[in-house]
mmCIF file of C-alpha atoms in Angstrom:
data_model
loop_
_atom_site.group_PDB
_atom_site.id
_atom_site.type_symbol
_atom_site.label_atom_id
_atom_site.label_comp_id
_atom_site.label_asym_id
_atom_site.label_seq_id
_atom_site.Cartn_x
_atom_site.Cartn_y
_atom_site.Cartn_z
ATOM 1 C CA MET O 1 104.623 102.004 42.024
ATOM 2 C CA LYS O 2 101.992 100.319 41.061
ATOM 3 C CA TRP O 3 99.780 102.546 43.301
ATOM 4 C CA ASP O 4 101.383 106.062 41.843
ATOM 5 C CA PHE O 5 100.123 104.313 38.480
ATOM 6 C CA LEU O 6 96.826 103.620 39.892
ATOM 7 C CA LYS O 7 96.474 106.819 40.909
ATOM 8 C CA GLY O 8 97.603 108.717 37.689
ATOM 9 C CA CYS O 9 94.930 106.578 35.861
ATOM 10 C CA LEU O 10 92.476 107.413 38.318
ATOM 11 C CA ILE O 11 93.433 111.337 38.071
ATOM 12 C CA ALA O 12 93.374 111.303 34.290
ATOM 13 C CA THR O 13 89.757 109.376 34.143
ATOM 14 C CA VAL O 14 88.563 111.965 36.802
ATOM 15 C CA THR O 15 89.485 114.687 34.751
ATOM 16 C CA ALA O 16 88.614 113.548 31.234
ATOM 17 C CA THR O 17 84.914 112.978 32.738
ATOM 18 C CA ALA O 18 84.935 116.430 34.515
ATOM 19 C CA ALA O 19 85.927 118.212 30.964
ATOM 20 C CA TRP O 20 83.648 116.200 28.861
ATOM 21 C CA PHE O 21 80.543 116.654 31.483
ATOM 22 C CA ASP O 22 81.759 120.584 32.079
ATOM 23 C CA SER O 23 79.159 121.866 29.280
ATOM 24 C CA THR O 24 76.348 120.035 30.941
ATOM 25 C CA SER O 25 76.986 119.994 34.806
ATOM 26 C CA THR O 26 74.336 122.401 35.180
ATOM 27 C CA PHE O 27 71.987 120.133 33.542
ATOM 28 C CA LEU O 28 73.335 117.295 35.761
ATOM 29 C CA MET O 29 73.114 119.100 39.152
ATOM 30 C CA ALA O 30 69.409 120.173 38.187
ATOM 31 C CA LEU O 31 68.675 116.519 37.374
ATOM 32 C CA MET O 32 70.404 115.649 40.840
ATOM 33 C CA VAL O 33 68.195 118.519 42.797
ATOM 34 C CA GLY O 34 64.829 117.546 40.903
ATOM 35 C CA PHE O 35 65.666 113.741 41.826
ATOM 36 C CA LEU O 36 66.101 114.575 45.585
ATOM 37 C CA PHE O 37 62.879 116.968 45.440
ATOM 38 C CA ASN O 38 61.045 113.770 44.117
ATOM 39 C CA VAL O 39 62.558 111.366 46.427
ATOM 40 C CA LEU O 40 62.070 113.344 49.457
ATOM 41 C CA ALA O 41 58.282 114.046 48.635
ATOM 42 C CA GLY O 42 58.107 110.163 48.008
ATOM 43 C CA PHE O 43 59.495 109.837 51.476
ATOM 44 C CA ARG O 44 56.922 112.186 52.910
ATOM 45 C CA ALA O 45 54.003 110.601 50.779
ATOM 46 C CA ASP O 46 54.781 107.205 52.231
ATOM 47 C CA ALA O 47 55.129 108.189 55.588
ATOM 48 C CA VAL O 48 58.724 107.160 56.151
ATOM 49 C CA HIS O 49 60.184 108.138 59.161
ATOM 50 C CA PHE O 50 63.576 107.538 60.929
ATOM 51 C CA LYS O 51 64.030 107.281 64.395
ATOM 52 C CA MET O 52 67.371 107.118 66.253
ATOM 53 C CA VAL O 53 66.913 104.387 68.973
ATOM 54 C CA ARG O 54 70.656 104.946 70.547
ATOM 55 C CA LEU O 55 73.540 106.990 69.969
ATOM 56 C CA ILE O 56 76.536 105.070 69.931
ATOM 57 C CA PRO O 57 76.828 102.943 67.878
ATOM 58 C CA PRO O 58 74.032 104.473 65.950
ATOM 59 C CA LYS O 59 70.893 102.425 65.464
ATOM 60 C CA PHE O 60 67.810 103.447 64.064
ATOM 61 C CA MET O 61 64.372 102.137 63.628
ATOM 62 C CA THR O 62 62.502 102.963 60.390
ATOM 63 C CA ASN O 63 59.559 101.756 58.254
ATOM 64 C CA PHE O 64 61.645 102.528 55.150
ATOM 65 C CA ASN O 65 61.504 99.646 52.192
ATOM 66 C CA GLY O 66 64.329 100.225 49.958
ATOM 67 C CA ASN O 67 62.626 98.794 47.130
ATOM 68 C CA LYS O 68 61.314 102.130 45.442
ATOM 69 C CA PHE O 69 64.471 103.815 46.826
ATOM 70 C CA LYS O 70 66.224 101.683 44.265
ATOM 71 C CA ASP O 71 64.332 101.843 41.332
ATOM 72 C CA SER O 72 64.278 105.525 41.699
ATOM 73 C CA LEU O 73 67.847 105.375 41.757
ATOM 74 C CA MET O 74 68.195 103.177 38.656
ATOM 75 C CA GLU O 75 65.641 105.392 36.839
ATOM 76 C CA LEU O 76 68.092 108.288 37.607
ATOM 77 C CA PHE O 77 71.009 105.748 36.406
ATOM 78 C CA LEU O 78 68.973 105.274 32.914
ATOM 79 C CA ILE O 79 67.980 108.590 32.508
ATOM 80 C CA THR O 80 71.556 109.914 32.865
ATOM 81 C CA SER O 81 73.071 107.027 30.798
ATOM 82 C CA ILE O 82 70.736 107.198 28.153
ATOM 83 C CA THR O 83 71.239 111.163 27.574
ATOM 84 C CA TYR O 84 75.277 110.778 27.889
ATOM 85 C CA VAL O 85 75.566 107.753 25.224
ATOM 86 C CA LEU O 86 73.523 110.289 22.778
ATOM 87 C CA LYS O 87 75.440 113.185 23.807
ATOM 88 C CA GLY O 88 78.694 110.792 22.930
ATOM 89 C CA PHE O 89 77.361 109.529 19.689
ATOM 90 C CA ILE O 90 76.685 113.545 18.564
ATOM 91 C CA ASP O 91 80.162 114.228 19.924
ATOM 92 C CA LEU O 92 81.586 111.328 17.718
ATOM 93 C CA LEU O 93 79.451 112.836 14.582
ATOM 94 C CA SER O 94 81.735 116.185 15.123
ATOM 95 C CA TYR O 95 78.744 118.397 16.469
ATOM 96 C CA GLU O 96 80.271 118.928 19.988
ATOM 97 C CA GLU O 97 78.769 122.524 19.942
ATOM 98 C CA LYS O 98 75.114 120.453 19.567
ATOM 99 C CA SER O 99 75.582 117.751 21.816
ATOM 100 C CA ALA O 100 74.857 120.244 24.493
ATOM 101 C CA TYR O 101 71.370 120.771 23.094
ATOM 102 C CA VAL O 102 70.280 117.126 23.400
ATOM 103 C CA VAL O 103 71.549 116.872 27.187
ATOM 104 C CA GLN O 104 69.712 119.987 27.699
ATOM 105 C CA PHE O 105 66.526 119.125 26.126
ATOM 106 C CA LEU O 106 66.720 115.430 27.578
ATOM 107 C CA MET O 107 67.419 117.004 31.242
ATOM 108 C CA ALA O 108 64.826 119.313 31.496
ATOM 109 C CA VAL O 109 61.862 116.657 30.420
ATOM 110 C CA ALA O 110 63.341 114.513 33.074
ATOM 111 C CA ILE O 111 63.424 117.292 35.552
ATOM 112 C CA TYR O 112 59.906 118.185 34.581
ATOM 113 C CA PHE O 113 58.642 114.623 35.736
ATOM 114 C CA TYR O 114 60.905 114.772 38.375
ATOM 115 C CA PHE O 115 59.640 118.134 39.624
ATOM 116 C CA ARG O 116 55.591 117.162 38.991
ATOM 117 C CA ASN O 117 55.851 113.598 40.371
ATOM 118 C CA GLY O 118 57.147 115.436 43.358
ATOM 119 C CA LEU O 119 54.246 117.983 43.513
ATOM 120 C CA ARG O 120 52.003 114.877 43.168
ATOM 121 C CA ASN O 121 53.242 113.339 46.326
ATOM 122 C CA LEU O 122 53.197 116.760 48.133
ATOM 123 C CA HIS O 123 49.556 117.564 46.889
ATOM 124 C CA LYS O 124 48.862 113.937 48.530
ATOM 125 C CA VAL O 125 50.319 114.590 52.099
ATOM 126 C CA TYR O 126 48.791 118.089 52.140
ATOM 127 C CA PRO O 127 45.623 118.543 49.889
ATOM 128 C CA LYS O 128 44.544 121.459 52.167
ATOM 129 C CA ILE O 129 47.586 123.535 51.336
ATOM 130 C CA LYS O 130 46.246 125.678 48.045
ATOM 131 C CA PHE O 131 49.709 127.047 46.876
ATOM 132 C CA ILE O 132 50.629 123.314 46.361
ATOM 133 C CA THR O 133 47.395 122.535 44.740
ATOM 134 C CA VAL O 134 47.673 125.195 42.697
ATOM 135 C CA ILE O 135 51.302 124.706 41.412
ATOM 136 C CA TYR O 136 51.053 120.902 40.765
ATOM 137 C CA PHE O 137 47.638 121.673 38.953
ATOM 138 C CA LEU O 138 49.534 124.313 36.633
ATOM 139 C CA VAL O 139 52.636 122.100 36.062
ATOM 140 C CA ALA O 140 50.314 118.972 35.510
ATOM 141 C CA PHE O 141 48.511 121.149 32.954
ATOM 142 C CA GLU O 142 45.126 120.292 34.708
ATOM 143 C CA PHE O 143 43.286 122.793 34.305
ATOM 144 C CA ARG O 144 40.128 121.740 34.519
ATOM 145 C CA LYS O 145 40.652 120.352 38.197
ATOM 146 C CA LEU O 146 42.055 123.559 38.885
ATOM 147 C CA VAL O 147 39.023 125.867 37.969
ATOM 148 C CA GLY O 148 36.247 123.369 39.369
ATOM 149 C CA ASN O 149 33.389 121.060 38.001
ATOM 150 C CA ASP O 150 30.870 124.039 37.179
ATOM 151 C CA VAL O 151 33.893 126.090 34.705
ATOM 152 C CA ALA O 152 34.896 122.648 33.172
ATOM 153 C CA ASP O 153 31.164 121.732 32.259
ATOM 154 C CA ALA O 154 30.728 125.160 30.964
ATOM 155 C CA ILE O 155 33.954 124.712 28.990
ATOM 156 C CA ASP O 156 32.667 121.510 27.797
ATOM 157 C CA LYS O 157 29.102 122.625 26.963
ATOM 158 C CA ALA O 158 30.911 125.668 24.581
ATOM 159 C CA GLU O 159 33.345 123.053 22.909
ATOM 160 C CA LYS O 160 30.353 120.790 21.833
ATOM 161 C CA GLU O 161 28.380 124.018 20.535
ATOM 162 C CA ASP O 162 31.632 124.991 18.674
ATOM 163 C CA LYS O 163 31.528 121.698 17.329
ATOM 164 C CA LEU O 164 28.143 121.611 16.274
ATOM 165 C CA LYS O 165 28.222 125.064 14.606
ATOM 166 C CA GLU O 166 31.232 123.566 12.667
ATOM 167 C CA ASP O 167 29.502 120.494 11.475
ATOM 168 C CA LEU O 168 26.735 122.618 10.258
#
């Protein structure tokens, strides 16, 4: 009897949560993909490796330090919590159809930072792969590094000349 009541409460809670997240679930999935990309690129940048020593019972040797991963999980939890608390406030103000826009915008910002950070980690690991370098510089809006010093110096010179003309 007690277990049936708990099971019913759990089913009701999960169903209500799924219905509430339904309008924004794809953004939550995209955030998880961005987080996973960032974590895997971070593992690669930190040269984390897992080596199985024996199969039964499984035992792994690793150089993995869980502090950065723990901090990343806490950051993900905070991003998700703040986003959905804001969604809840907007829903309480009877703007249900508008609350999805808040979640979409905040998740898009978080996904952008996860993607940019993951690309930065991959750029550090694979600096000779030009595709990763170009994509990272484009995503991070670092156009001057992308075009090189000569072009950047020419742009600076043109900007100084324009400024002098404006001052006259």
